[in-house]
Amino acid sequence: MIANEQLPSTDILSREKILSDYRLACESRQVSLFGRRDVMGGRAKFGIFGDGKELAQLAAAQVFERGDFRSGYYRDQTFVAALGELSWQEFFAQLYAHTDLAADPNTGGRSMNGHYATRWLDEQGLWRNQTELYNSVCDISPTAGQIPRSIGLAYASKLFRNNPGLSSLTNFSHNGNEIVFATIGDASTSQGMFWETMNAAGVLQVPLLMSIWDDGYGISVPVEYQTVKGSISKALAGFQRDSDDKGLEIFTVKGWDYVALLETYQQAAAICRQEHVPVLVHVQELTQPQGHSSSGSHERYKSRERLAWEAEHDCNRIFRLWILENGYATNEELETIEAEAKETAKKARLDAWNAFQESMKGDFDQALDLIQQAARHNAKATELMAVREELRKTFSPLRRDAVAAVRKALRILRNDSGAVRQQLRAWLGRTNAENEERFNSHLYSESPDSPMLIEGIAPEYTDGSLVLDGYQLLQHYFDNLFARDPRVVALGEDVGKIGDVNQGFAGLQEKYGEIRITDTGIRETTIIGQGIGLAMRGLRPIVEIQYFDYVYYTLATLTDDLATLLYRTKGGQKAPVIIRTRGHRLEGIWHSGSPMGAMLGSLRGLHVLVPRNMTQAAGFYNTLIKGDDPALLIESLNGYRLKEALPDNLAEFCVPLGVPETLRTGSDVTVITYGSMCRIVMEAANQLAQMGVNVEVIDVQTLLPFDVHHSIIESIKKTNRVVFADEDVPGGASAYMMQQVVEGQNAYRYLDSPPRTISAKAHRPSYGSDGDYFSKPNVDDVIEMIYALMSEAEPSRFPAI
């Protein structure tokens, strides 16, 4: 390296700043080294560290301002520490999975190390002032998974700058001056999420500053197998803006060149912040001194020459040489800094470990004491003392060890009725409740704004109420919503100019402007990403996935990021985005629209709403807008042309979540269903009535949550028979509903006949009306299933068909 001339002292680059950066780089390197040692020694389950990336992250942090956002990579420890948002004791607390938020304020021990999150929400779950914070969106481990939301975070700045109606939301933006720092490893740029995001950023012209940490490998796979031309900046050269076309600004810089890194990030941030132009910074020639992670050694796949090159190009080593060559410090001063950095890391590690152990000691000691008390004067004393001794000898005990020992002791004492057994049961009850909060809380909002607290308000009608097609009812609803709430925006394919494929937004873009109702490209993953990012910044986006089947394009982002956000931050972050789509009964292998089982298995953390008509959909939208949870709402595709009365209280009426509605009362069989199947089941019920079978039909309305008051059981107590009907594959949503009712509500106690399910065939439906009839449940199927159930019970009254 050629030494630079000694630079003049400035606020940005002074001797004090340089040595402060060197100290932090050394500390960060030491915690990486100690962290790997802790994993290998059994203190932690897994570790992944930011060694080799220190200088680039120090430079990026230099231009990060309050109100900005980092949507990052799990190696960003130096970046976050440089912002003052991570102490090294917190770093180790997360590595050890310390569940106390005071110890790990990022995730409360729920995420592995390297996952950093600013707590945007107060203890009640309500928004804090984001413009006063250095905002980190909670990292996720799936490669490139952090990238889609970054487009939405940056797009929010564009809306705040260009939509005067948002000027009052000063807790979320200062005129859209906030930029988004996205970070990603070079190999992960091979993911489609990255390419889709960069394309969208160029189209939208948003302040996204994308940093690529390029260390030449994706685990063991070198860059020539990852990226065309062996360089992501070369591959993206066609995205470079010029005098004729908008696009990106692209910078390349070496990850060991301190001055160049500072200058590059100053230029990149200025372009982003002032011009709202996306920027890509390709940081090259980084290293991984400890390899990819704690799961293996990089000596397995790197040559001796490569390892030697990495040692020579270690950014901390070159930074040290540069400091000496330019006279900013003596060797002795740097050695002192290095020794102090090691001691700082060592102390943080020790303090974190001691605090982690101390947090569990009380329960551990109580368990030992109670088991010993139980053993006194007990015939099973030998067995109980063996359990106690096994617990006492546990190396580095965890909460599970004490709980498992007490549960085992209670099994041994199952025939006893003494006071000590009751004390053990009380101990277990208390710790179970505490561990429920530690490990299972905050899947959904627990704030005063939770949509679960929104009470139902029935739609009101008069003799003068208009009767409209379903799509026209939605037009009226969305018109009303956009007029009364400036935070609401809608975006998706064909949402703007033509008003969506089923005309629910027809004419509204002209009325409210493209800034609020916006067409997008065919890019479902980043449509969802836009929605997540907007919702994280206080707006209320309704993002459209044109047909329900297209949700598969977005599923990784929905399940890995959105569905886990509130949970993985233990109530620290939220993104109340509404995902609007449509499904059911469209004919054909694609767009048939009923993959409910896949959603129920993937989207715990979102509400899944299945209204049977557009009035119900509007009521759900009102509930969701008042609440603060994300949701997926599936409108019935064959309901847009059906006539419905327009409620007079369109802005006020709400459909509560988790509350089924009885559509038809009956005494013989209860049928549980939802969505488009409601009409099919109702028609079947009417025909069955003519055959002497009296069917009760219940529309569950929401699948997540499902019947929170357990009202369905009351119907089954009356009919003693139940059928679950839907359009999903066998064992999908119908099986889910059965489990919720038969097991969750103990319906088996009241059944005189086996519970039945009506579902589609195991394959996707064939094209055409015949394909629909023979692939999905129809009125005839429903009639014959229910009649057969009655025939089995009363063959003389209901002879077989």
PDB file of C-alpha atoms in Angstrom, residues 354-609:
ATOM      1  CA  ASN A 354     -21.958 -14.071  34.440  1.00  0.00           C
ATOM      2  CA  ALA A 355     -25.194 -12.142  33.908  1.00  0.00           C
ATOM      3  CA  PHE A 356     -26.571 -14.962  31.763  1.00  0.00           C
ATOM      4  CA  GLN A 357     -25.755 -17.569  34.399  1.00  0.00           C
ATOM      5  CA  GLU A 358     -27.073 -15.393  37.221  1.00  0.00           C
ATOM      6  CA  SER A 359     -30.396 -14.916  35.425  1.00  0.00           C
ATOM      7  CA  MET A 360     -31.089 -18.645  35.770  1.00  0.00           C
ATOM      8  CA  LYS A 361     -29.472 -19.344  39.132  1.00  0.00           C
ATOM      9  CA  GLY A 362     -32.542 -18.633  41.262  1.00  0.00           C
ATOM     10  CA  ASP A 363     -34.733 -21.163  39.490  1.00  0.00           C
ATOM     11  CA  PHE A 364     -31.881 -23.679  39.373  1.00  0.00           C
ATOM     12  CA  ASP A 365     -31.224 -23.454  43.119  1.00  0.00           C
ATOM     13  CA  GLN A 366     -34.937 -23.608  43.951  1.00  0.00           C
ATOM     14  CA  ALA A 367     -35.341 -26.740  41.843  1.00  0.00           C
ATOM     15  CA  LEU A 368     -32.452 -28.435  43.633  1.00  0.00           C
ATOM     16  CA  ASP A 369     -33.885 -27.459  47.002  1.00  0.00           C
ATOM     17  CA  LEU A 370     -37.440 -28.584  46.250  1.00  0.00           C
ATOM     18  CA  ILE A 371     -36.348 -31.952  44.864  1.00  0.00           C
ATOM     19  CA  GLN A 372     -34.207 -32.507  47.963  1.00  0.00           C
ATOM     20  CA  GLN A 373     -37.148 -31.642  50.199  1.00  0.00           C
ATOM     21  CA  ALA A 374     -39.328 -34.055  48.274  1.00  0.00           C
ATOM     22  CA  ALA A 375     -36.801 -36.829  48.819  1.00  0.00           C
ATOM     23  CA  ARG A 376     -36.870 -36.517  52.590  1.00  0.00           C
ATOM     24  CA  HIS A 377     -38.813 -39.357  54.223  1.00  0.00           C
ATOM     25  CA  ASN A 378     -40.055 -40.497  50.828  1.00  0.00           C
ATOM     26  CA  ALA A 379     -40.026 -44.075  49.584  1.00  0.00           C
ATOM     27  CA  LYS A 380     -38.775 -42.815  46.214  1.00  0.00           C
ATOM     28  CA  ALA A 381     -35.884 -40.906  47.801  1.00  0.00           C
ATOM     29  CA  THR A 382     -33.208 -42.767  45.833  1.00  0.00           C
ATOM     30  CA  GLU A 383     -34.837 -41.949  42.477  1.00  0.00           C
ATOM     31  CA  LEU A 384     -35.438 -38.341  43.458  1.00  0.00           C
ATOM     32  CA  MET A 385     -31.884 -37.806  44.675  1.00  0.00           C
ATOM     33  CA  ALA A 386     -30.569 -39.305  41.438  1.00  0.00           C
ATOM     34  CA  VAL A 387     -32.590 -36.701  39.533  1.00  0.00           C
ATOM     35  CA  ARG A 388     -31.230 -33.963  41.798  1.00  0.00           C
ATOM     36  CA  GLU A 389     -27.651 -35.144  41.424  1.00  0.00           C
ATOM     37  CA  GLU A 390     -27.938 -35.263  37.653  1.00  0.00           C
ATOM     38  CA  LEU A 391     -29.197 -31.689  37.688  1.00  0.00           C
ATOM     39  CA  ARG A 392     -26.521 -30.532  40.133  1.00  0.00           C
ATOM     40  CA  LYS A 393     -23.753 -31.911  37.918  1.00  0.00           C
ATOM     41  CA  THR A 394     -25.083 -30.265  34.744  1.00  0.00           C
ATOM     42  CA  PHE A 395     -22.331 -28.249  33.074  1.00  0.00           C
ATOM     43  CA  SER A 396     -23.468 -24.713  32.253  1.00  0.00           C
ATOM     44  CA  PRO A 397     -27.117 -25.471  33.057  1.00  0.00           C
ATOM     45  CA  LEU A 398     -29.920 -23.871  31.103  1.00  0.00           C
ATOM     46  CA  ARG A 399     -33.536 -23.236  32.064  1.00  0.00           C
ATOM     47  CA  ARG A 400     -34.625 -26.438  30.393  1.00  0.00           C
ATOM     48  CA  ASP A 401     -32.420 -28.501  32.700  1.00  0.00           C
ATOM     49  CA  ALA A 402     -34.177 -27.365  35.872  1.00  0.00           C
ATOM     50  CA  VAL A 403     -37.618 -27.640  34.282  1.00  0.00           C
ATOM     51  CA  ALA A 404     -36.942 -31.133  32.932  1.00  0.00           C
ATOM     52  CA  ALA A 405     -35.691 -32.269  36.358  1.00  0.00           C
ATOM     53  CA  VAL A 406     -38.786 -30.985  38.140  1.00  0.00           C
ATOM     54  CA  ARG A 407     -41.078 -32.611  35.576  1.00  0.00           C
ATOM     55  CA  LYS A 408     -39.257 -35.889  36.061  1.00  0.00           C
ATOM     56  CA  ALA A 409     -39.543 -35.554  39.842  1.00  0.00           C
ATOM     57  CA  LEU A 410     -43.279 -34.959  39.535  1.00  0.00           C
ATOM     58  CA  ARG A 411     -43.642 -38.118  37.481  1.00  0.00           C
ATOM     59  CA  ILE A 412     -41.858 -40.037  40.246  1.00  0.00           C
ATOM     60  CA  LEU A 413     -44.175 -38.421  42.819  1.00  0.00           C
ATOM     61  CA  ARG A 414     -47.339 -38.985  40.803  1.00  0.00           C
ATOM     62  CA  ASN A 415     -48.952 -41.072  43.555  1.00  0.00           C
ATOM     63  CA  ASP A 416     -48.006 -38.681  46.368  1.00  0.00           C
ATOM     64  CA  SER A 417     -50.162 -35.889  47.725  1.00  0.00           C
ATOM     65  CA  GLY A 418     -47.714 -34.143  50.030  1.00  0.00           C
ATOM     66  CA  ALA A 419     -47.098 -30.424  50.322  1.00  0.00           C
ATOM     67  CA  VAL A 420     -43.688 -30.634  48.655  1.00  0.00           C
ATOM     68  CA  ARG A 421     -45.262 -32.097  45.520  1.00  0.00           C
ATOM     69  CA  GLN A 422     -47.617 -29.130  45.460  1.00  0.00           C
ATOM     70  CA  GLN A 423     -44.638 -26.811  45.826  1.00  0.00           C
ATOM     71  CA  LEU A 424     -42.975 -28.501  42.861  1.00  0.00           C
ATOM     72  CA  ARG A 425     -46.164 -28.073  40.850  1.00  0.00           C
ATOM     73  CA  ALA A 426     -46.355 -24.419  41.844  1.00  0.00           C
ATOM     74  CA  TRP A 427     -42.701 -23.916  40.866  1.00  0.00           C
ATOM     75  CA  LEU A 428     -43.369 -25.520  37.495  1.00  0.00           C
ATOM     76  CA  GLY A 429     -46.492 -23.431  36.937  1.00  0.00           C
ATOM     77  CA  ARG A 430     -44.639 -20.228  37.684  1.00  0.00           C
ATOM     78  CA  THR A 431     -41.639 -21.019  35.520  1.00  0.00           C
ATOM     79  CA  ASN A 432     -43.847 -22.239  32.667  1.00  0.00           C
ATOM     80  CA  ALA A 433     -45.680 -18.915  32.695  1.00  0.00           C
ATOM     81  CA  GLU A 434     -42.396 -16.996  32.741  1.00  0.00           C
ATOM     82  CA  ASN A 435     -40.948 -19.131  29.963  1.00  0.00           C
ATOM     83  CA  GLU A 436     -44.109 -18.628  27.940  1.00  0.00           C
ATOM     84  CA  GLU A 437     -43.375 -14.912  28.044  1.00  0.00           C
ATOM     85  CA  ARG A 438     -39.671 -15.459  27.356  1.00  0.00           C
ATOM     86  CA  PHE A 439     -40.059 -17.755  24.370  1.00  0.00           C
ATOM     87  CA  ASN A 440     -43.631 -17.619  23.028  1.00  0.00           C
ATOM     88  CA  SER A 441     -44.939 -14.072  23.459  1.00  0.00           C
ATOM     89  CA  HIS A 442     -45.504 -11.360  20.856  1.00  0.00           C
ATOM     90  CA  LEU A 443     -46.444 -13.522  17.916  1.00  0.00           C
ATOM     91  CA  TYR A 444     -49.193 -10.958  17.434  1.00  0.00           C
ATOM     92  CA  SER A 445     -49.611  -7.447  18.752  1.00  0.00           C
ATOM     93  CA  GLU A 446     -50.045  -7.050  22.500  1.00  0.00           C
ATOM     94  CA  SER A 447     -50.416  -3.280  22.234  1.00  0.00           C
ATOM     95  CA  PRO A 448     -53.538  -1.158  22.825  1.00  0.00           C
ATOM     96  CA  ASP A 449     -53.795  -1.005  19.015  1.00  0.00           C
ATOM     97  CA  SER A 450     -54.075  -4.755  18.540  1.00  0.00           C
ATOM     98  CA  PRO A 451     -56.758  -5.568  15.958  1.00  0.00           C
ATOM     99  CA  MET A 452     -57.926  -8.280  18.332  1.00  0.00           C
ATOM    100  CA  LEU A 453     -59.219  -5.487  20.569  1.00  0.00           C
ATOM    101  CA  ILE A 454     -61.342  -3.929  17.817  1.00  0.00           C
ATOM    102  CA  GLU A 455     -64.971  -4.687  18.584  1.00  0.00           C
ATOM    103  CA  GLY A 456     -67.393  -5.570  15.854  1.00  0.00           C
ATOM    104  CA  ILE A 457     -69.707  -2.900  14.521  1.00  0.00           C
ATOM    105  CA  ALA A 458     -72.511  -4.237  12.337  1.00  0.00           C
ATOM    106  CA  PRO A 459     -73.179  -2.678   8.928  1.00  0.00           C
ATOM    107  CA  GLU A 460     -76.230  -0.445   8.895  1.00  0.00           C
ATOM    108  CA  TYR A 461     -78.773  -0.195   6.097  1.00  0.00           C
ATOM    109  CA  THR A 462     -81.792   1.883   5.258  1.00  0.00           C
ATOM    110  CA  ASP A 463     -84.430   1.621   2.580  1.00  0.00           C
ATOM    111  CA  GLY A 464     -82.298   3.989   0.533  1.00  0.00           C
ATOM    112  CA  SER A 465     -79.103   1.928   0.728  1.00  0.00           C
ATOM    113  CA  LEU A 466     -77.602   1.373  -2.699  1.00  0.00           C
ATOM    114  CA  VAL A 467     -77.401  -2.142  -4.109  1.00  0.00           C
ATOM    115  CA  LEU A 468     -74.194  -2.536  -6.120  1.00  0.00           C
ATOM    116  CA  ASP A 469     -71.898  -5.091  -7.628  1.00  0.00           C
ATOM    117  CA  GLY A 470     -69.238  -6.214  -5.156  1.00  0.00           C
ATOM    118  CA  TYR A 471     -66.453  -4.403  -6.984  1.00  0.00           C
ATOM    119  CA  GLN A 472     -68.447  -1.150  -6.872  1.00  0.00           C
ATOM    120  CA  LEU A 473     -68.912  -1.534  -3.141  1.00  0.00           C
ATOM    121  CA  LEU A 474     -65.120  -1.793  -2.799  1.00  0.00           C
ATOM    122  CA  GLN A 475     -64.692   1.330  -4.948  1.00  0.00           C
ATOM    123  CA  HIS A 476     -66.890   3.260  -2.534  1.00  0.00           C
ATOM    124  CA  TYR A 477     -65.023   1.798   0.418  1.00  0.00           C
ATOM    125  CA  PHE A 478     -61.521   2.587  -0.828  1.00  0.00           C
ATOM    126  CA  ASP A 479     -62.599   6.078  -1.917  1.00  0.00           C
ATOM    127  CA  ASN A 480     -63.831   6.717   1.609  1.00  0.00           C
ATOM    128  CA  LEU A 481     -60.699   5.244   3.181  1.00  0.00           C
ATOM    129  CA  PHE A 482     -58.251   7.295   1.103  1.00  0.00           C
ATOM    130  CA  ALA A 483     -60.201  10.466   1.792  1.00  0.00           C
ATOM    131  CA  ARG A 484     -60.052  10.052   5.553  1.00  0.00           C
ATOM    132  CA  ASP A 485     -56.554   8.635   6.139  1.00  0.00           C
ATOM    133  CA  PRO A 486     -53.540  10.196   4.391  1.00  0.00           C
ATOM    134  CA  ARG A 487     -51.261   7.376   5.650  1.00  0.00           C
ATOM    135  CA  VAL A 488     -52.966   4.850   3.369  1.00  0.00           C
ATOM    136  CA  VAL A 489     -51.287   4.001   0.082  1.00  0.00           C
ATOM    137  CA  ALA A 490     -52.012   1.212  -2.388  1.00  0.00           C
ATOM    138  CA  LEU A 491     -49.628  -0.395  -4.829  1.00  0.00           C
ATOM    139  CA  GLY A 492     -49.453  -3.438  -7.019  1.00  0.00           C
ATOM    140  CA  GLU A 493     -49.702  -4.710 -10.563  1.00  0.00           C
ATOM    141  CA  ASP A 494     -52.485  -2.874 -12.417  1.00  0.00           C
ATOM    142  CA  VAL A 495     -53.777  -1.163  -9.266  1.00  0.00           C
ATOM    143  CA  GLY A 496     -53.317   2.380 -10.599  1.00  0.00           C
ATOM    144  CA  LYS A 497     -54.413   3.305 -14.094  1.00  0.00           C
ATOM    145  CA  ILE A 498     -57.001   0.574 -14.620  1.00  0.00           C
ATOM    146  CA  GLY A 499     -57.977   0.353 -10.945  1.00  0.00           C
ATOM    147  CA  ASP A 500     -56.950  -3.317 -10.446  1.00  0.00           C
ATOM    148  CA  VAL A 501     -58.022  -6.274 -12.543  1.00  0.00           C
ATOM    149  CA  ASN A 502     -61.407  -6.399 -10.824  1.00  0.00           C
ATOM    150  CA  GLN A 503     -61.923  -2.619 -10.643  1.00  0.00           C
ATOM    151  CA  GLY A 504     -61.882  -2.176  -6.866  1.00  0.00           C
ATOM    152  CA  PHE A 505     -59.688   0.938  -7.293  1.00  0.00           C
ATOM    153  CA  ALA A 506     -61.219   2.154 -10.555  1.00  0.00           C
ATOM    154  CA  GLY A 507     -60.975   5.939 -10.894  1.00  0.00           C
ATOM    155  CA  LEU A 508     -59.141   6.426  -7.601  1.00  0.00           C
ATOM    156  CA  GLN A 509     -55.674   7.110  -8.996  1.00  0.00           C
ATOM    157  CA  GLU A 510     -57.069  10.048 -10.911  1.00  0.00           C
ATOM    158  CA  LYS A 511     -58.647  11.336  -7.717  1.00  0.00           C
ATOM    159  CA  TYR A 512     -55.815  10.766  -5.216  1.00  0.00           C
ATOM    160  CA  GLY A 513     -52.776  10.775  -7.445  1.00  0.00           C
ATOM    161  CA  GLU A 514     -50.089   8.321  -8.444  1.00  0.00           C
ATOM    162  CA  ILE A 515     -48.188   9.073  -5.233  1.00  0.00           C
ATOM    163  CA  ARG A 516     -50.879   7.189  -3.292  1.00  0.00           C
ATOM    164  CA  ILE A 517     -52.265   4.612  -5.734  1.00  0.00           C
ATOM    165  CA  THR A 518     -49.408   3.236  -7.743  1.00  0.00           C
ATOM    166  CA  ASP A 519     -48.807   0.655 -10.438  1.00  0.00           C
ATOM    167  CA  THR A 520     -45.786  -1.608 -10.072  1.00  0.00           C
ATOM    168  CA  GLY A 521     -43.872  -3.954 -12.282  1.00  0.00           C
ATOM    169  CA  ILE A 522     -44.436  -7.687 -12.199  1.00  0.00           C
ATOM    170  CA  ARG A 523     -42.246  -8.241  -9.132  1.00  0.00           C
ATOM    171  CA  GLU A 524     -44.263  -9.761  -6.311  1.00  0.00           C
ATOM    172  CA  THR A 525     -41.393 -10.143  -3.842  1.00  0.00           C
ATOM    173  CA  THR A 526     -40.537  -6.452  -3.866  1.00  0.00           C
ATOM    174  CA  ILE A 527     -44.198  -5.441  -3.879  1.00  0.00           C
ATOM    175  CA  ILE A 528     -44.361  -7.147  -0.514  1.00  0.00           C
ATOM    176  CA  GLY A 529     -40.997  -5.589   0.383  1.00  0.00           C
ATOM    177  CA  GLN A 530     -42.369  -2.145  -0.446  1.00  0.00           C
ATOM    178  CA  GLY A 531     -45.323  -2.773   1.796  1.00  0.00           C
ATOM    179  CA  ILE A 532     -43.220  -4.033   4.699  1.00  0.00           C
ATOM    180  CA  GLY A 533     -40.864  -1.070   4.534  1.00  0.00           C
ATOM    181  CA  LEU A 534     -43.677   1.474   4.272  1.00  0.00           C
ATOM    182  CA  ALA A 535     -45.471  -0.073   7.238  1.00  0.00           C
ATOM    183  CA  MET A 536     -42.268  -0.040   9.290  1.00  0.00           C
ATOM    184  CA  ARG A 537     -42.180   3.728   8.808  1.00  0.00           C
ATOM    185  CA  GLY A 538     -45.661   4.510  10.045  1.00  0.00           C
ATOM    186  CA  LEU A 539     -47.626   4.382   6.790  1.00  0.00           C
ATOM    187  CA  ARG A 540     -50.566   2.057   6.135  1.00  0.00           C
ATOM    188  CA  PRO A 541     -49.916   0.314   2.830  1.00  0.00           C
ATOM    189  CA  ILE A 542     -52.370  -1.974   1.087  1.00  0.00           C
ATOM    190  CA  VAL A 543     -50.249  -4.028  -1.295  1.00  0.00           C
ATOM    191  CA  GLU A 544     -51.846  -6.198  -3.891  1.00  0.00           C
ATOM    192  CA  ILE A 545     -50.834  -9.653  -5.026  1.00  0.00           C
ATOM    193  CA  GLN A 546     -52.981  -9.908  -8.107  1.00  0.00           C
ATOM    194  CA  TYR A 547     -54.050 -13.522  -7.647  1.00  0.00           C
ATOM    195  CA  PHE A 548     -53.709 -15.679  -4.578  1.00  0.00           C
ATOM    196  CA  ASP A 549     -51.510 -18.237  -6.338  1.00  0.00           C
ATOM    197  CA  TYR A 550     -48.901 -15.525  -6.937  1.00  0.00           C
ATOM    198  CA  VAL A 551     -48.312 -15.418  -3.198  1.00  0.00           C
ATOM    199  CA  TYR A 552     -45.803 -18.210  -3.720  1.00  0.00           C
ATOM    200  CA  TYR A 553     -43.472 -15.680  -5.348  1.00  0.00           C
ATOM    201  CA  THR A 554     -43.510 -13.727  -2.084  1.00  0.00           C
ATOM    202  CA  LEU A 555     -43.600 -16.557   0.413  1.00  0.00           C
ATOM    203  CA  ALA A 556     -39.982 -16.418   1.577  1.00  0.00           C
ATOM    204  CA  THR A 557     -40.305 -12.718   2.401  1.00  0.00           C
ATOM    205  CA  LEU A 558     -43.677 -13.168   4.057  1.00  0.00           C
ATOM    206  CA  THR A 559     -42.687 -16.099   6.237  1.00  0.00           C
ATOM    207  CA  ASP A 560     -39.053 -15.257   7.025  1.00  0.00           C
ATOM    208  CA  ASP A 561     -39.364 -11.509   7.516  1.00  0.00           C
ATOM    209  CA  LEU A 562     -42.892 -10.205   7.990  1.00  0.00           C
ATOM    210  CA  ALA A 563     -44.440 -13.106   9.918  1.00  0.00           C
ATOM    211  CA  THR A 564     -41.545 -13.270  12.374  1.00  0.00           C
ATOM    212  CA  LEU A 565     -40.835  -9.552  12.844  1.00  0.00           C
ATOM    213  CA  LEU A 566     -42.789  -8.823  16.017  1.00  0.00           C
ATOM    214  CA  TYR A 567     -41.870 -12.199  17.510  1.00  0.00           C
ATOM    215  CA  ARG A 568     -38.154 -12.115  16.755  1.00  0.00           C
ATOM    216  CA  THR A 569     -37.812  -8.633  18.251  1.00  0.00           C
ATOM    217  CA  LYS A 570     -39.912  -9.610  21.275  1.00  0.00           C
ATOM    218  CA  GLY A 571     -42.316  -6.791  20.594  1.00  0.00           C
ATOM    219  CA  GLY A 572     -39.699  -4.270  19.485  1.00  0.00           C
ATOM    220  CA  GLN A 573     -40.668  -3.802  15.821  1.00  0.00           C
ATOM    221  CA  LYS A 574     -43.814  -4.113  13.734  1.00  0.00           C
ATOM    222  CA  ALA A 575     -44.976  -3.700  10.155  1.00  0.00           C
ATOM    223  CA  PRO A 576     -48.784  -3.567   9.878  1.00  0.00           C
ATOM    224  CA  VAL A 577     -48.988  -4.070   6.127  1.00  0.00           C
ATOM    225  CA  ILE A 578     -52.226  -5.306   4.554  1.00  0.00           C
ATOM    226  CA  ILE A 579     -51.770  -7.779   1.708  1.00  0.00           C
ATOM    227  CA  ARG A 580     -54.790  -7.823  -0.552  1.00  0.00           C
ATOM    228  CA  THR A 581     -55.349 -10.647  -3.005  1.00  0.00           C
ATOM    229  CA  ARG A 582     -58.160 -12.667  -4.559  1.00  0.00           C
ATOM    230  CA  GLY A 583     -58.818 -16.341  -5.014  1.00  0.00           C
ATOM    231  CA  HIS A 584     -61.285 -19.249  -5.157  1.00  0.00           C
ATOM    232  CA  ARG A 585     -63.084 -20.742  -8.121  1.00  0.00           C
ATOM    233  CA  LEU A 586     -61.088 -19.278 -11.002  1.00  0.00           C
ATOM    234  CA  GLU A 587     -60.747 -22.259 -13.296  1.00  0.00           C
ATOM    235  CA  GLY A 588     -57.408 -23.824 -14.123  1.00  0.00           C
ATOM    236  CA  ILE A 589     -54.179 -25.216 -12.750  1.00  0.00           C
ATOM    237  CA  TRP A 590     -52.887 -21.691 -12.072  1.00  0.00           C
ATOM    238  CA  HIS A 591     -54.908 -18.935 -10.463  1.00  0.00           C
ATOM    239  CA  SER A 592     -57.284 -21.469  -8.904  1.00  0.00           C
ATOM    240  CA  GLY A 593     -56.590 -19.679  -5.686  1.00  0.00           C
ATOM    241  CA  SER A 594     -56.856 -21.938  -2.659  1.00  0.00           C
ATOM    242  CA  PRO A 595     -53.407 -22.748  -1.177  1.00  0.00           C
ATOM    243  CA  MET A 596     -54.701 -22.104   2.345  1.00  0.00           C
ATOM    244  CA  GLY A 597     -52.816 -24.944   4.015  1.00  0.00           C
ATOM    245  CA  ALA A 598     -49.521 -23.518   2.778  1.00  0.00           C
ATOM    246  CA  MET A 599     -50.418 -20.137   4.261  1.00  0.00           C
ATOM    247  CA  LEU A 600     -51.512 -21.578   7.590  1.00  0.00           C
ATOM    248  CA  GLY A 601     -48.259 -23.466   7.860  1.00  0.00           C
ATOM    249  CA  SER A 602     -46.114 -20.489   6.874  1.00  0.00           C
ATOM    250  CA  LEU A 603     -47.700 -17.288   8.100  1.00  0.00           C
ATOM    251  CA  ARG A 604     -48.188 -17.567  11.841  1.00  0.00           C
ATOM    252  CA  GLY A 605     -47.631 -13.962  12.820  1.00  0.00           C
ATOM    253  CA  LEU A 606     -50.015 -12.649  10.150  1.00  0.00           C
ATOM    254  CA  HIS A 607     -53.779 -12.691  10.320  1.00  0.00           C
ATOM    255  CA  VAL A 608     -55.342 -14.657   7.464  1.00  0.00           C
ATOM    256  CA  LEU A 609     -58.804 -13.352   6.587  1.00  0.00           C
TER     257      LEU A 609
END
